[in-house]
CSV table of C-alpha atoms in Angstrom, one decimal:
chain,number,residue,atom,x,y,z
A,21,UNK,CA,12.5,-5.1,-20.9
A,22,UNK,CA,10.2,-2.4,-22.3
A,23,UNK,CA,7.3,-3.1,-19.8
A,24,UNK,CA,10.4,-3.1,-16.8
A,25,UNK,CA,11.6,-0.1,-17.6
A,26,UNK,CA,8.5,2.1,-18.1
A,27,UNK,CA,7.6,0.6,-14.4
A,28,UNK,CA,10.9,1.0,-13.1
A,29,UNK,CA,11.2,-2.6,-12.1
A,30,UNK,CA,14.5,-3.2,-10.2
A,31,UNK,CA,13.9,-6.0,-7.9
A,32,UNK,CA,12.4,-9.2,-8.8
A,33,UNK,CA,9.8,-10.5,-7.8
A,34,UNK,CA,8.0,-7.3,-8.5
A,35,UNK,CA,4.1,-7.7,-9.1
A,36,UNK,CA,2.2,-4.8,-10.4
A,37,UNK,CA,-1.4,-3.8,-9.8
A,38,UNK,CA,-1.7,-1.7,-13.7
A,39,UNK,CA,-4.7,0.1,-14.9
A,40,UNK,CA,-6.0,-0.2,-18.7
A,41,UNK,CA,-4.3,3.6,-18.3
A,42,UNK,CA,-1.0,2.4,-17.5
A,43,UNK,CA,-1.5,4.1,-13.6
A,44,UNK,CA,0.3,1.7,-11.3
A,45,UNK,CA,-2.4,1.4,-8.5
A,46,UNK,CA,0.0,-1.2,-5.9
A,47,UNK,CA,3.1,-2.6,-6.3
A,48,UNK,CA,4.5,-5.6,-4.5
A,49,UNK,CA,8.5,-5.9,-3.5
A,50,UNK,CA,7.7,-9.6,-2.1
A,51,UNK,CA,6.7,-12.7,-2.7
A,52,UNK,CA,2.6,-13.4,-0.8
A,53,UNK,CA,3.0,-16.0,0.7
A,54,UNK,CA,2.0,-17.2,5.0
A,55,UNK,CA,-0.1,-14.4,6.1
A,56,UNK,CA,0.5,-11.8,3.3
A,57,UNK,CA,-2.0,-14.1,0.7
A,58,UNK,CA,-5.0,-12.8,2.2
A,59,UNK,CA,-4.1,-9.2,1.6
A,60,UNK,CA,-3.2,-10.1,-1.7
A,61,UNK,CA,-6.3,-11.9,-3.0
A,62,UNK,CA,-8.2,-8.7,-1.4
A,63,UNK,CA,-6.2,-7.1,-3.8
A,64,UNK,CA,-6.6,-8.8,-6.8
A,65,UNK,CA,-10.3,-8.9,-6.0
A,66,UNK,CA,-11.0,-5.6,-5.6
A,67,UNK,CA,-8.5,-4.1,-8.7
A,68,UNK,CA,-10.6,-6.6,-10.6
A,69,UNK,CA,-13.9,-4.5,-9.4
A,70,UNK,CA,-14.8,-6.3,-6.4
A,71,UNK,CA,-16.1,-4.9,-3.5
A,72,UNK,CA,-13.9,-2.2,-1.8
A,73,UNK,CA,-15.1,-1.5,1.9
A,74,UNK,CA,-13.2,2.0,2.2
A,75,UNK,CA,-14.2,3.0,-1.4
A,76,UNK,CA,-17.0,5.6,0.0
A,77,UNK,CA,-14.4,7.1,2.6
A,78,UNK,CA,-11.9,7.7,0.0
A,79,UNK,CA,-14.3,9.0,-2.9
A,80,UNK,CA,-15.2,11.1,-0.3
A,81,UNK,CA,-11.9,12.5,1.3
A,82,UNK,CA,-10.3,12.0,-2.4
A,83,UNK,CA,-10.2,15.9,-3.1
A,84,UNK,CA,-8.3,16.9,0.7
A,85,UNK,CA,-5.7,14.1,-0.2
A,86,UNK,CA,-2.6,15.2,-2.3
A,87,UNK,CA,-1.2,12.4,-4.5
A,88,UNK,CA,0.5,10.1,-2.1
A,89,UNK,CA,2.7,6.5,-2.1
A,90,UNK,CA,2.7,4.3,0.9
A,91,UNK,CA,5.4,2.0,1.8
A,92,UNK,CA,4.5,-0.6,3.7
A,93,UNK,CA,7.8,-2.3,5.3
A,94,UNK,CA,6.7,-6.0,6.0
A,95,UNK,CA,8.2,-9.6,7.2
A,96,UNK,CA,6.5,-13.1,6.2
A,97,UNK,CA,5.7,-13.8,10.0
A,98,UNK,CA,4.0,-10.7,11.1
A,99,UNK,CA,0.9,-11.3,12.3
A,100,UNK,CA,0.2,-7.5,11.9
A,101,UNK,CA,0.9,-6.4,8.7
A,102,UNK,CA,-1.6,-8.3,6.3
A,103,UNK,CA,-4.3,-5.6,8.1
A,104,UNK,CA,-2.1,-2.8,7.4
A,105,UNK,CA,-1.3,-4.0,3.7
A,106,UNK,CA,-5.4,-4.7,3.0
A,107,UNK,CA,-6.1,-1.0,4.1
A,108,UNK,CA,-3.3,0.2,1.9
A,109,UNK,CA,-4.0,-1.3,-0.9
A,110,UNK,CA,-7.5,-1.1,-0.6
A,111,UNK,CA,-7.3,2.9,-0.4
A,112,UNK,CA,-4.6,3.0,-3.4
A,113,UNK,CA,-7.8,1.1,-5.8
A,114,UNK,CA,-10.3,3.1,-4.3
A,115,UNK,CA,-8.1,6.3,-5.0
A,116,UNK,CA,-8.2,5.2,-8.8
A,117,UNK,CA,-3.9,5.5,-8.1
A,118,UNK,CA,-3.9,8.8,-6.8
A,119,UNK,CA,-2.8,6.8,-3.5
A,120,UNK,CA,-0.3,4.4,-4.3
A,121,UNK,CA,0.9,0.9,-2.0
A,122,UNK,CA,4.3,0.0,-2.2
A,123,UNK,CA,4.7,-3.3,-0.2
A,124,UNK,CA,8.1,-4.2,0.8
A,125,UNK,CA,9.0,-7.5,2.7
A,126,UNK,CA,11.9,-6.3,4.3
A,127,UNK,CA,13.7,-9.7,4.8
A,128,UNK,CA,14.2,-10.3,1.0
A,129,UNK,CA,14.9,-6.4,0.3
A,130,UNK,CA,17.1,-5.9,3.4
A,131,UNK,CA,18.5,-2.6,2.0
A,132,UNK,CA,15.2,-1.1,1.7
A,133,UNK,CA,14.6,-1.7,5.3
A,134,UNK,CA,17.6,-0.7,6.4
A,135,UNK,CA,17.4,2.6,4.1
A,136,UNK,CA,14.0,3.3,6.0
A,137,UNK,CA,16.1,2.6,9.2
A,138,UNK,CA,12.4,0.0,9.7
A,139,UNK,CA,13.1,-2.2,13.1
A,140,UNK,CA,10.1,-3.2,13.3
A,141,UNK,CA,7.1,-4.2,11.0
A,142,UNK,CA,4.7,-3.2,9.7
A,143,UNK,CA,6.3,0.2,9.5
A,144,UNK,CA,4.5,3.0,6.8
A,145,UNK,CA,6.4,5.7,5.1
A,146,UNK,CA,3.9,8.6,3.7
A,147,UNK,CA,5.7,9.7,0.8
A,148,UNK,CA,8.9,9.3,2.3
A,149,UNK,CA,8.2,12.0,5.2
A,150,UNK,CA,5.6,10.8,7.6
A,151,UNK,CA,6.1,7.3,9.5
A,152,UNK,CA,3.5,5.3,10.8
A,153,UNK,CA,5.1,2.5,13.4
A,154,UNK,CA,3.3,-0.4,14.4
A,155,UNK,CA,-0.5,-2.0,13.8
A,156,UNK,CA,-2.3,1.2,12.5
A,157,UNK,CA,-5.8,1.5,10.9
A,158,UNK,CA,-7.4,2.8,8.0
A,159,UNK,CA,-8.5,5.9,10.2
A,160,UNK,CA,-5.0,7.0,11.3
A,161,UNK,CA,-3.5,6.3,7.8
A,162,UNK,CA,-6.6,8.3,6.1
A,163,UNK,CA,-5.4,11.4,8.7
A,164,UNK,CA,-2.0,11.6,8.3
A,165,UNK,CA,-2.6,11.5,4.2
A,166,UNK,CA,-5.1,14.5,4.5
A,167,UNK,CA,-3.4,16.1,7.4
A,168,UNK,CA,-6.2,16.6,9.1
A,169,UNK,CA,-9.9,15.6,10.4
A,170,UNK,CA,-11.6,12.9,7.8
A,171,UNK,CA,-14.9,12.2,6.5
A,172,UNK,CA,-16.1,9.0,6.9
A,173,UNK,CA,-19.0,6.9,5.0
A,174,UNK,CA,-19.9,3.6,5.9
């Protein structure tokens, strides 16, 4: 109960991606499963200090990006959203939390979806403002964050 409410955990399952800190890197409103356990073993990989392919970009960006939470709206059988979770994720551990994921499969949190009005997946919310629709990648997400051009290290 302690741990639940300093998280604000309202929905189960809710998995939590928790520095030593207590800064909540990722969170997960779903169950990975199909498609979605890729993106989720990328995560759990890189939180654990794996390799982190966009960790140079961010680092480098970091200062130009104000603190932000994606919401990435989500369905089992999309054969697009794993990329656009993997990119999200990976910038939220990269960021150190300063970016934060929020991945929501919209089928078992309906309400969310239908809050976010989210017809189609994968659909991204930028801090409940900005919407990205569709297959978008890690450049386009890294712009509308900074609001402008980006630096990019490879």
């Amino acid at each position: 109960p302690e741990f639940a409410k300093r998280y604000d955990v309202q929905r189960v399952p809710t998995i939590l991606f928790v520095d030593e800190k207590g800064v909540e890197y990722v969170r997960y409103l779903a169950a990975p499963q199909a498609g979605e356990i890729q993106p989720f073993v990328q995560t759990i990989f890189a939180f654990a200090g794996g390799p982190n392919y966009y960790e140079a970009t961010i680092q480098q960006n970091l200062a130009r990006i104000q603190p932000s939470t994606l919401k990435i709206m989500i369905t089992m059988s999309c054969p697009y959203c794993p990329q656009v979770v993997t990119t999200a994720n990976l910038f939220a551990i990269a960021s150190k939390g300063k970016i934060r994921s929020v991945v929501v499969d919209i089928m078992a949190n309906q309400d969310i979806g239908q809050y976010y009005d989210a017809s189609g997946v994968p659909y991204t919310i930028i801090n409940d403002q900005k919407t990205l629709r569709g297959m978008v990648g890690p450049n386009e997400i890294l712009r509308a964050l900074i609001g402008s051009n980006i630096k990019v290290s490879y």
